[in-house]
Amino acid sequence: MRLYVVSHNRSTLPFCLQAISQQTENVIPCVYTYVESKDASNDMVKHADSAFFLRVDDDMYLHKDAVAYVKRVCAHNKEAPMIAFKLYDTAIETADWCGTVKAYNTAFCRNYTFEDPGDWSMDVRFMAYLQQNSVQFIMDAVSYTHLTLPTIYS
């Protein structure tokens, strides 16, 4: 599985990359810096060499088994255009505001161009596209993916 990190020049990037380096499933991230989300996403689709690719923001600190878990879920849902994994903040023990990590089906996304309306809704547009075309995506409610910010709160 290909893993991409989109960096917005936040101080959390080193923590994100450290967590990726500690994955039980070996993965080498490709990092996009100073690139608009839509451009990064379209480039990911173009260069992905696996059935699914995983897109992570630079403020996400993944549990050590996250990539292995995502790969297992994707292997059982090969036709899904996207699988969203809910993040969980271990510092305050909630998943309410943390967002999601998404695994995108590379073949499906090659027929779609990501657009960025200038806010967070790039994925909302993608999900609307799926719904308009009667394609279901999967939201994983119990994920091993965690967000922890060990020094950000200080």
N, CA and C atoms as an extended XYZ file, in Angstrom:
462
Properties=species:S:1:pos:R:3:atomname:S:1:resname:S:1:resid:I:1 pbc="F F F"
N         0.849       -1.179        0.000 N   MET     1
C         0.000        0.000        0.000 CA  MET     1
C         0.889        1.234        0.000 C   MET     1
N         0.532        2.169       -0.828 N   ARG     2
C         1.255        3.431       -0.911 CA  ARG     2
C         0.705        4.375        0.146 C   ARG     2
N         1.587        5.070        0.870 N   LEU     3
C         1.176        6.024        1.897 CA  LEU     3
C         1.722        7.399        1.541 C   LEU     3
N         0.821        8.365        1.500 N   TYR     4
C         1.192        9.735        1.184 CA  TYR     4
C         0.877       10.639        2.369 C   TYR     4
N         1.765       11.576        2.635 N   VAL     5
C         1.565       12.558        3.695 CA  VAL     5
C         1.485       13.925        3.040 C   VAL     5
N         0.424       14.656        3.360 N   VAL     6
C         0.289       16.032        2.883 CA  VAL     6
C         0.672       16.945        4.036 C   VAL     6
N         1.728       17.714        3.835 N   SER     7
C         2.232       18.589        4.891 CA  SER     7
C         1.843       20.039        4.613 C   SER     7
N         1.359       20.669        5.655 N   HIS     8
C         1.000       22.091        5.571 CA  HIS     8
C         1.958       22.910        6.419 C   HIS     8
N         3.207       22.430        6.487 N   ASN     9
C         4.280       23.104        7.209 CA  ASN     9
C         3.965       23.256        8.700 C   ASN     9
N         3.339       22.246        9.277 N   ARG    10
C         3.051       22.261       10.708 CA  ARG    10
C         4.192       21.595       11.465 C   ARG    10
N         4.313       21.947       12.725 N   SER    11
C         5.368       21.380       13.561 CA  SER    11
C         5.123       19.914       13.884 C   SER    11
N         3.975       19.376       13.494 N   THR    12
C         3.630       17.985       13.792 CA  THR    12
C         4.222       16.994       12.797 C   THR    12
N         4.751       17.454       11.676 N   LEU    13
C         5.258       16.538       10.651 CA  LEU    13
C         6.287       15.546       11.187 C   LEU    13
N         7.284       15.961       11.987 N   PRO    14
C         8.241       14.965       12.496 CA  PRO    14
C         7.573       13.853       13.308 C   PRO    14
N         6.539       14.175       14.080 N   PHE    15
C         5.832       13.166       14.865 CA  PHE    15
C         5.077       12.205       13.943 C   PHE    15
N         4.470       12.757       12.911 N   CYS    16
C         3.753       11.951       11.931 CA  CYS    16
C         4.704       10.966       11.261 C   CYS    16
N         5.858       11.449       10.810 N   LEU    17
C         6.826       10.590       10.128 CA  LEU    17
C         7.440        9.567       11.076 C   LEU    17
N         7.630        9.945       12.335 N   GLN    18
C         8.135        8.997       13.330 CA  GLN    18
C         7.149        7.840       13.505 C   GLN    18
N         5.866        8.163       13.607 N   ALA    19
C         4.842        7.124       13.763 CA  ALA    19
C         4.806        6.212       12.543 C   ALA    19
N         4.976        6.781       11.358 N   ILE    20
C         4.988        5.973       10.137 CA  ILE    20
C         6.207        5.044       10.127 C   ILE    20
N         7.335        5.538       10.585 N   SER    21
C         8.553        4.710       10.612 CA  SER    21
C         8.437        3.556       11.603 C   SER    21
N         7.515        3.638       12.555 N   GLN    22
C         7.345        2.602       13.577 CA  GLN    22
C         6.201        1.634       13.260 C   GLN    22
N         5.675        1.683       12.061 N   GLN    23
C         4.581        0.788       11.676 CA  GLN    23
C         5.047       -0.667       11.670 C   GLN    23
N         4.169       -1.578       12.087 N   THR    24
C         4.492       -2.999       12.025 CA  THR    24
C         4.499       -3.488       10.576 C   THR    24
N         3.793       -2.805        9.719 N   GLU    25
C         3.788       -3.081        8.275 CA  GLU    25
C         4.736       -2.080        7.629 C   GLU    25
N         5.778       -2.563        6.971 N   ASN    26
C         6.767       -1.676        6.385 CA  ASN    26
C         6.139       -0.802        5.304 C   ASN    26
N         6.318        0.489        5.433 N   VAL    27
C         5.778        1.439        4.452 CA  VAL    27
C         6.714        2.645        4.377 C   VAL    27
N         6.941        3.113        3.164 N   ILE    28
C         7.773        4.298        2.959 CA  ILE    28
C         6.865        5.419        2.489 C   ILE    28
N         6.781        6.495        3.266 N   PRO    29
C         5.870        7.570        2.882 CA  PRO    29
C         6.444        8.471        1.790 C   PRO    29
N         5.554        9.008        1.012 N   CYS    30
C         5.890       10.065        0.066 CA  CYS    30
C         5.263       11.334        0.635 C   CYS    30
N         6.066       12.358        0.857 N   VAL    31
C         5.591       13.576        1.519 CA  VAL    31
C         5.427       14.699        0.503 C   VAL    31
N         4.252       15.317        0.528 N   TYR    32
C         3.965       16.494       -0.297 CA  TYR    32
C         4.008       17.721        0.605 C   TYR    32
N         4.860       18.678        0.274 N   THR    33
C         4.924       19.919        1.040 CA  THR    33
C         4.652       21.093        0.121 C   THR    33
N         4.014       22.095        0.676 N   TYR    34
C         3.704       23.325       -0.060 CA  TYR    34
C         2.958       23.055       -1.367 C   TYR    34
N         2.032       22.102       -1.326 N   VAL    35
C         1.232       21.747       -2.489 CA  VAL    35
C        -0.235       21.807       -2.082 C   VAL    35
N        -1.075       22.342       -2.945 N   GLU    36
C        -2.503       22.359       -2.646 CA  GLU    36
C        -3.022       20.938       -2.556 C   GLU    36
N        -4.019       20.736       -1.703 N   SER    37
C        -4.566       19.402       -1.473 CA  SER    37
C        -5.021       18.728       -2.761 C   SER    37
N        -5.722       19.461       -3.611 N   LYS    38
C        -6.225       18.861       -4.845 CA  LYS    38
C        -5.077       18.416       -5.744 C   LYS    38
N        -4.037       19.230       -5.830 N   ASP    39
C        -2.897       18.870       -6.670 CA  ASP    39
C        -2.165       17.659       -6.116 C   ASP    39
N        -1.999       17.625       -4.798 N   ALA    40
C        -1.358       16.469       -4.163 CA  ALA    40
C        -2.183       15.210       -4.402 C   ALA    40
N        -3.496       15.299       -4.204 N   SER    41
C        -4.363       14.122       -4.371 CA  SER    41
C        -4.347       13.618       -5.805 C   SER    41
N        -4.424       14.512       -6.765 N   ASN    42
C        -4.395       14.101       -8.169 CA  ASN    42
C        -3.045       13.481       -8.540 C   ASN    42
N        -1.970       13.988       -7.955 N   ASP    43
C        -0.656       13.414       -8.205 CA  ASP    43
C        -0.531       12.030       -7.557 C   ASP    43
N        -1.123       11.867       -6.374 N   MET    44
C        -1.118       10.560       -5.715 CA  MET    44
C        -1.775        9.510       -6.597 C   MET    44
N        -2.927        9.866       -7.144 N   VAL    45
C        -3.652        8.937       -8.024 CA  VAL    45
C        -2.790        8.576       -9.229 C   VAL    45
N        -2.155        9.559       -9.787 N   LYS    46
C        -1.335        9.357      -10.983 CA  LYS    46
C        -0.163        8.405      -10.722 C   LYS    46
N         0.446        8.511       -9.536 N   HIS    47
C         1.667        7.748       -9.262 CA  HIS    47
C         1.487        6.529       -8.365 C   HIS    47
N         0.300        6.329       -7.833 N   ALA    48
C         0.080        5.178       -6.950 CA  ALA    48
C         0.310        3.876       -7.714 C   ALA    48
N         1.026        2.965       -7.074 N   ASP    49
C         1.341        1.682       -7.710 CA  ASP    49
C         0.773        0.510       -6.911 C   ASP    49
N        -0.298        0.766       -6.189 N   SER    50
C        -0.955       -0.272       -5.400 CA  SER    50
C        -2.465       -0.144       -5.594 C   SER    50
N        -3.199       -1.169       -5.189 N   ALA    51
C        -4.654       -1.162       -5.362 CA  ALA    51
C        -5.307       -0.016       -4.591 C   ALA    51
N        -4.797        0.263       -3.412 N   PHE    52
C        -5.279        1.381       -2.597 CA  PHE    52
C        -4.099        2.245       -2.207 C   PHE    52
N        -4.357        3.520       -1.990 N   PHE    53
C        -3.337        4.381       -1.404 CA  PHE    53
C        -3.944        5.083       -0.202 C   PHE    53
N        -3.105        5.361        0.761 N   LEU    54
C        -3.525        5.961        2.018 CA  LEU    54
C        -3.022        7.389        2.073 C   LEU    54
N        -3.934        8.307        2.373 N   ARG    55
C        -3.582        9.722        2.466 CA  ARG    55
C        -3.674       10.157        3.922 C   ARG    55
N        -2.586       10.729        4.434 N   VAL    56
C        -2.479       11.141        5.827 CA  VAL    56
C        -2.066       12.607        5.866 C   VAL    56
N        -2.653       13.370        6.766 N   ASP    57
C        -2.208       14.752        6.977 CA  ASP    57
C        -1.050       14.765        7.963 C   ASP    57
N        -0.284       15.840        7.945 N   ASP    58
C         0.921       15.897        8.774 CA  ASP    58
C         0.655       16.046       10.270 C   ASP    58
N        -0.597       16.208       10.669 N   ASP    59
C        -0.903       16.292       12.099 CA  ASP    59
C        -1.501       14.988       12.634 C   ASP    59
N        -1.342       13.911       11.868 N   MET    60
C        -1.878       12.613       12.281 CA  MET    60
C        -0.731       11.715       12.727 C   MET    60
N        -0.888       11.164       13.908 N   TYR    61
C         0.105       10.280       14.498 CA  TYR    61
C        -0.534        8.907       14.579 C   TYR    61
N        -0.117        8.005       13.703 N   LEU    62
C        -0.788        6.718       13.558 CA  LEU    62
C        -0.311        5.682       14.572 C   LEU    62
N        -1.252        4.912       15.065 N   HIS    63
C        -0.943        3.760       15.902 CA  HIS    63
C        -0.028        2.828       15.114 C   HIS    63
N         0.847        2.105       15.786 N   LYS    64
C         1.840        1.266       15.102 CA  LYS    64
C         1.242        0.177       14.210 C   LYS    64
N        -0.007       -0.216       14.470 N   ASP    65
C        -0.662       -1.240       13.655 CA  ASP    65
C        -1.636       -0.659       12.630 C   ASP    65
N        -1.649        0.650       12.480 N   ALA    66
C        -2.639        1.297       11.614 CA  ALA    66
C        -2.547        0.838       10.160 C   ALA    66
N        -1.372        0.859        9.577 N   VAL    67
C        -1.228        0.499        8.165 CA  VAL    67
C        -1.575       -0.971        7.947 C   VAL    67
N        -1.152       -1.842        8.847 N   ALA    68
C        -1.491       -3.267        8.728 CA  ALA    68
C        -3.005       -3.451        8.791 C   ALA    68
N        -3.652       -2.723        9.675 N   TYR    69
C        -5.107       -2.805        9.806 CA  TYR    69
C        -5.804       -2.307        8.538 C   TYR    69
N        -5.351       -1.167        8.030 N   VAL    70
C        -5.932       -0.607        6.801 CA  VAL    70
C        -5.771       -1.589        5.646 C   VAL    70
N        -4.603       -2.198        5.530 N   LYS    71
C        -4.380       -3.173        4.453 CA  LYS    71
C        -5.341       -4.356        4.556 C   LYS    71
N        -5.575       -4.850        5.772 N   ARG    72
C        -6.503       -5.974        5.956 CA  ARG    72
C        -7.918       -5.589        5.546 C   ARG    72
N        -8.351       -4.409        5.964 N   VAL    73
C        -9.705       -3.960        5.620 CA  VAL    73
C        -9.830       -3.773        4.108 C   VAL    73
N        -8.831       -3.187        3.486 N   CYS    74
C        -8.866       -2.975        2.036 CA  CYS    74
C        -8.875       -4.303        1.280 C   CYS    74
N        -8.141       -5.287        1.782 N   ALA    75
C        -8.087       -6.599        1.120 CA  ALA    75
C        -9.456       -7.277        1.111 C   ALA    75
N       -10.277       -6.980        2.105 N   HIS    76
C       -11.614       -7.578        2.185 CA  HIS    76
C       -12.678       -6.722        1.500 C   HIS    76
N       -12.290       -5.550        1.012 N   ASN    77
C       -13.236       -4.624        0.379 CA  ASN    77
C       -12.621       -4.062       -0.905 C   ASN    77
N       -12.165       -4.939       -1.778 N   LYS    78
C       -11.393       -4.548       -2.958 CA  LYS    78
C       -12.143       -3.644       -3.927 C   LYS    78
N       -13.461       -3.702       -3.908 N   GLU    79
C       -14.251       -2.907       -4.848 CA  GLU    79
C       -14.634       -1.535       -4.299 C   GLU    79
N       -14.401       -1.309       -3.017 N   ALA    80
C       -14.782       -0.027       -2.413 CA  ALA    80
C       -13.956        1.104       -3.019 C   ALA    80
N       -14.591        2.218       -3.389 N   PRO    81
C       -13.838        3.336       -3.956 CA  PRO    81
C       -13.019        4.078       -2.903 C   PRO    81
N       -13.509        4.035       -1.649 N   MET    82
C       -12.827        4.705       -0.557 CA  MET    82
C       -13.233        4.048        0.747 C   MET    82
N       -12.284        3.934        1.656 N   ILE    83
C       -12.589        3.447        2.993 CA  ILE    83
C       -12.052        4.483        3.969 C   ILE    83
N       -12.944        5.013        4.802 N   ALA    84
C       -12.567        6.043        5.768 CA  ALA    84
C       -12.401        5.408        7.139 C   ALA    84
N       -11.316        5.747        7.812 N   PHE    85
C       -11.005        5.223        9.141 CA  PHE    85
C       -11.046        6.368       10.143 C   PHE    85
N       -11.944        6.281       11.091 N   LYS    86
C       -12.129        7.337       12.085 CA  LYS    86
C       -10.913        7.410       13.001 C   LYS    86
N       -10.422        8.607       13.208 N   LEU    87
C        -9.295        8.823       14.110 CA  LEU    87
C        -9.776        8.904       15.554 C   LEU    87
N        -8.897        8.563       16.447 N   TYR    88
C        -9.202        8.581       17.874 CA  TYR    88
C        -8.066        9.299       18.589 C   TYR    88
N        -8.385       10.305       19.377 N   ASP    89
C        -7.384       11.058       20.115 CA  ASP    89
C        -7.190       10.405       21.476 C   ASP    89
N        -6.041        9.789       21.688 N   THR    90
C        -5.786        9.087       22.942 CA  THR    90
C        -5.531       10.056       24.099 C   THR    90
N        -5.151       11.286       23.801 N   ALA    91
C        -4.884       12.246       24.874 CA  ALA    91
C        -6.161       12.636       25.605 C   ALA    91
N        -7.251       12.815       24.868 N   ILE    92
C        -8.510       13.205       25.512 CA  ILE    92
C        -9.605       12.157       25.311 C   ILE    92
N        -9.210       11.005       24.792 N   GLU    93
C       -10.083        9.839       24.640 CA  GLU    93
C       -11.407       10.156       23.935 C   GLU    93
N       -11.278       10.639       22.717 N   THR    94
C       -12.461       10.937       21.915 CA  THR    94
C       -12.170       10.729       20.436 C   THR    94
N       -13.229       10.508       19.692 N   ALA    95
C       -13.134       10.455       18.233 CA  ALA    95
C       -14.033       11.527       17.630 C   ALA    95
N       -14.578       12.392       18.476 N   ASP    96
C       -15.593       13.347       18.032 CA  ASP    96
C       -15.096       14.362       17.017 C   ASP    96
N       -13.896       14.874       17.156 N   TRP    97
C       -13.455       15.978       16.313 CA  TRP    97
C       -12.255       15.634       15.442 C   TRP    97
N       -11.776       14.422       15.513 N   CYS    98
C       -10.474       14.086       14.951 CA  CYS    98
C       -10.437       13.868       13.449 C   CYS    98
N       -11.570       13.603       12.829 N   GLY    99
C       -11.557       13.392       11.389 CA  GLY    99
C       -11.262       11.956       11.012 C   GLY    99
N       -10.779       11.770        9.778 N   THR   100
C       -10.558       10.423        9.260 CA  THR   100
C        -9.281       10.343        8.425 C   THR   100
N        -8.751        9.135        8.362 N   VAL   101
C        -7.710        8.794        7.409 CA  VAL   101
C        -8.424        7.993        6.333 C   VAL   101
N        -8.114        8.263        5.072 N   LYS   102
C        -8.842        7.596        4.001 CA  LYS   102
C        -7.911        6.780        3.120 C   LYS   102
N        -8.378        5.582        2.799 N   ALA   103
C        -7.715        4.739        1.808 CA  ALA   103
C        -8.548        4.839        0.533 C   ALA   103
N        -7.912        5.231       -0.546 N   TYR   104
C        -8.603        5.423       -1.816 CA  TYR   104
C        -8.270        4.280       -2.769 C   TYR   104
N        -9.267        3.816       -3.499 N   ASN   105
C        -9.096        2.801       -4.518 CA  ASN   105
C        -8.457        3.474       -5.734 C   ASN   105
N        -7.239        3.084       -6.036 N   THR   106
C        -6.475        3.750       -7.098 CA  THR   106
C        -7.180        3.680       -8.449 C   THR   106
N        -7.648        2.511       -8.838 N   ALA   107
C        -8.289        2.358      -10.149 CA  ALA   107
C        -9.542        3.224      -10.253 C   ALA   107
N       -10.339        3.249       -9.195 N   PHE   108
C       -11.553        4.067       -9.205 CA  PHE   108
C       -11.196        5.550       -9.319 C   PHE   108
N       -10.204        5.983       -8.574 N   CYS   109
C        -9.846        7.405       -8.554 CA  CYS   109
C        -9.205        7.878       -9.848 C   CYS   109
N        -8.721        6.967      -10.654 N   ARG   110
C        -8.132        7.383      -11.932 CA  ARG   110
C        -9.181        7.944      -12.885 C   ARG   110
N       -10.450        7.734      -12.563 N   ASN   111
C       -11.544        8.295      -13.359 CA  ASN   111
C       -12.163        9.527      -12.700 C   ASN   111
N       -11.473       10.098      -11.743 N   TYR   112
C       -11.999       11.246      -10.997 CA  TYR   112
C       -10.885       12.270      -10.843 C   TYR   112
N       -11.252       13.539      -10.931 N   THR   113
C       -10.292       14.620      -10.698 CA  THR   113
C       -10.686       15.330       -9.417 C   THR   113
N        -9.784       15.321       -8.449 N   PHE   114
C       -10.048       16.008       -7.188 CA  PHE   114
C       -10.052       17.511       -7.415 C   PHE   114
N       -11.017       18.164       -6.789 N   GLU   115
C       -11.139       19.612       -6.852 CA  GLU   115
C       -11.039       20.159       -5.446 C   GLU   115
N       -10.519       21.353       -5.318 N   ASP   116
C       -10.382       21.975       -4.006 CA  ASP   116
C       -11.082       23.322       -4.043 C   ASP   116
N       -12.246       23.419       -3.416 N   PRO   117
C       -12.983       24.677       -3.444 CA  PRO   117
C       -12.410       25.741       -2.509 C   PRO   117
N       -11.266       25.453       -1.896 N   GLY   118
C       -10.649       26.440       -1.025 CA  GLY   118
C       -10.919       26.213        0.444 C   GLY   118
N       -11.567       25.113        0.772 N   ASP   119
C       -11.785       24.782        2.177 CA  ASP   119
C       -11.612       23.278        2.365 C   ASP   119
N       -12.049       22.758        3.482 N   TRP   120
C       -11.845       21.349        3.825 CA  TRP   120
C       -12.722       20.392        3.032 C   TRP   120
N       -13.576       20.883        2.173 N   SER   121
C       -14.609       20.039        1.589 CA  SER   121
C       -14.186       19.258        0.334 C   SER   121
N       -12.890       19.134        0.061 N   MET   122
C       -12.464       18.342       -1.089 CA  MET   122
C       -12.981       16.908       -0.978 C   MET   122
N       -12.871       16.310        0.195 N   ASP   123
C       -13.374       14.953        0.389 CA  ASP   123
C       -14.892       14.906        0.384 C   ASP   123
N       -15.528       15.967        0.854 N   VAL   124
C       -16.996       16.029        0.824 CA  VAL   124
C       -17.466       15.984       -0.629 C   VAL   124
N       -16.777       16.677       -1.508 N   ARG   125
C       -17.125       16.641       -2.934 CA  ARG   125
C       -16.934       15.243       -3.520 C   ARG   125
N       -15.860       14.575       -3.102 N   PHE   126
C       -15.617       13.220       -3.581 CA  PHE   126
C       -16.742       12.289       -3.110 C   PHE   126
N       -17.127       12.413       -1.852 N   MET   127
C       -18.212       11.579       -1.321 CA  MET   127
C       -19.542       11.899       -2.009 C   MET   127
N       -19.780       13.167       -2.335 N   ALA   128
C       -20.995       13.545       -3.067 CA  ALA   128
C       -20.980       12.917       -4.459 C   ALA   128
N       -19.810       12.903       -5.087 N   TYR   129
C       -19.652       12.259       -6.396 CA  TYR   129
C       -20.010       10.770       -6.304 C   TYR   129
N       -19.550       10.117       -5.245 N   LEU   130
C       -19.857        8.703       -5.054 CA  LEU   130
C       -21.357        8.498       -4.902 C   LEU   130
N       -21.988        9.346       -4.102 N   GLN   131
C       -23.433        9.224       -3.871 CA  GLN   131
C       -24.228        9.506       -5.139 C   GLN   131
N       -23.817       10.500       -5.913 N   GLN   132
C       -24.507       10.830       -7.156 CA  GLN   132
C       -24.444        9.676       -8.146 C   GLN   132
N       -23.383        8.899       -8.061 N   ASN   133
C       -23.203        7.767       -8.965 CA  ASN   133
C       -23.586        6.441       -8.309 C   ASN   133
N       -24.312        6.538       -7.204 N   SER   134
C       -24.800        5.357       -6.472 CA  SER   134
C       -23.688        4.381       -6.112 C   SER   134
N       -22.543        4.926       -5.724 N   VAL   135
C       -21.414        4.103       -5.298 CA  VAL   135
C       -21.254        4.283       -3.796 C   VAL   135
N       -21.213        3.181       -3.077 N   GLN   136
C       -21.082        3.265       -1.625 CA  GLN   136
C       -19.622        3.214       -1.222 C   GLN   136
N       -19.310        3.947       -0.180 N   PHE   137
C       -17.986        3.870        0.418 CA  PHE   137
C       -18.161        3.324        1.825 C   PHE   137
N       -17.074        2.966        2.456 N   ILE   138
C       -17.123        2.321        3.765 CA  ILE   138
C       -16.554        3.262        4.814 C   ILE   138
N       -17.283        3.394        5.913 N   MET   139
C       -16.778        4.139        7.062 CA  MET   139
C       -16.505        3.121        8.154 C   MET   139
N       -15.257        2.980        8.517 N   ASP   140
C       -14.868        2.029        9.541 CA  ASP   140
C       -15.014        2.695       10.903 C   ASP   140
N       -15.895        2.157       11.717 N   ALA   141
C       -16.206        2.782       13.003 CA  ALA   141
C       -15.238        2.381       14.108 C   ALA   141
N       -14.574        1.259       13.961 N   VAL   142
C       -13.650        0.798       14.995 CA  VAL   142
C       -12.281        0.678       14.362 C   VAL   142
N       -11.487        1.696       14.528 N   SER   143
C       -10.191        1.737       13.872 CA  SER   143
C        -9.063        1.690       14.886 C   SER   143
N        -7.962        1.106       14.484 N   TYR   144
C        -6.777        1.077       15.318 CA  TYR   144
C        -5.924        2.319       15.078 C   TYR   144
N        -6.458        3.257       14.387 N   THR   145
C        -5.735        4.469       14.049 CA  THR   145
C        -5.938        5.506       15.142 C   THR   145
N        -4.857        6.043       15.644 N   HIS   146
C        -4.944        6.981       16.761 CA  HIS   146
C        -4.211        8.267       16.435 C   HIS   146
N        -4.714        9.332       16.952 N   LEU   147
C        -4.057       10.624       16.848 CA  LEU   147
C        -3.571       10.991       18.239 C   LEU   147
N        -2.284       11.182       18.387 N   THR   148
C        -1.770       11.670       19.655 CA  THR   148
C        -0.814       12.804       19.354 C   THR   148
N        -0.876       13.819       20.151 N   LEU   149
C        -0.011       14.967       19.966 CA  LEU   149
C         0.822       15.143       21.235 C   LEU   149
N         1.937       14.436       21.344 N   PRO   150
C         2.662       14.379       22.601 CA  PRO   150
C         3.223       15.702       23.096 C   PRO   150
N         3.639       16.594       22.206 N   THR   151
C         4.206       17.859       22.675 CA  THR   151
C         3.450       19.069       22.155 C   THR   151
N         2.401       18.846       21.405 N   ILE   152
C         1.693       19.959       20.788 CA  ILE   152
C         0.909       20.769       21.811 C   ILE   152
N         0.406       20.113       22.849 N   TYR   153
C        -0.406       20.810       23.839 CA  TYR   153
C         0.412       21.677       24.776 C   TYR   153
N         1.706       21.477       24.819 N   SER   154
C         2.540       22.205       25.788 CA  SER   154
C         2.847       23.613       25.337 C   SER   154
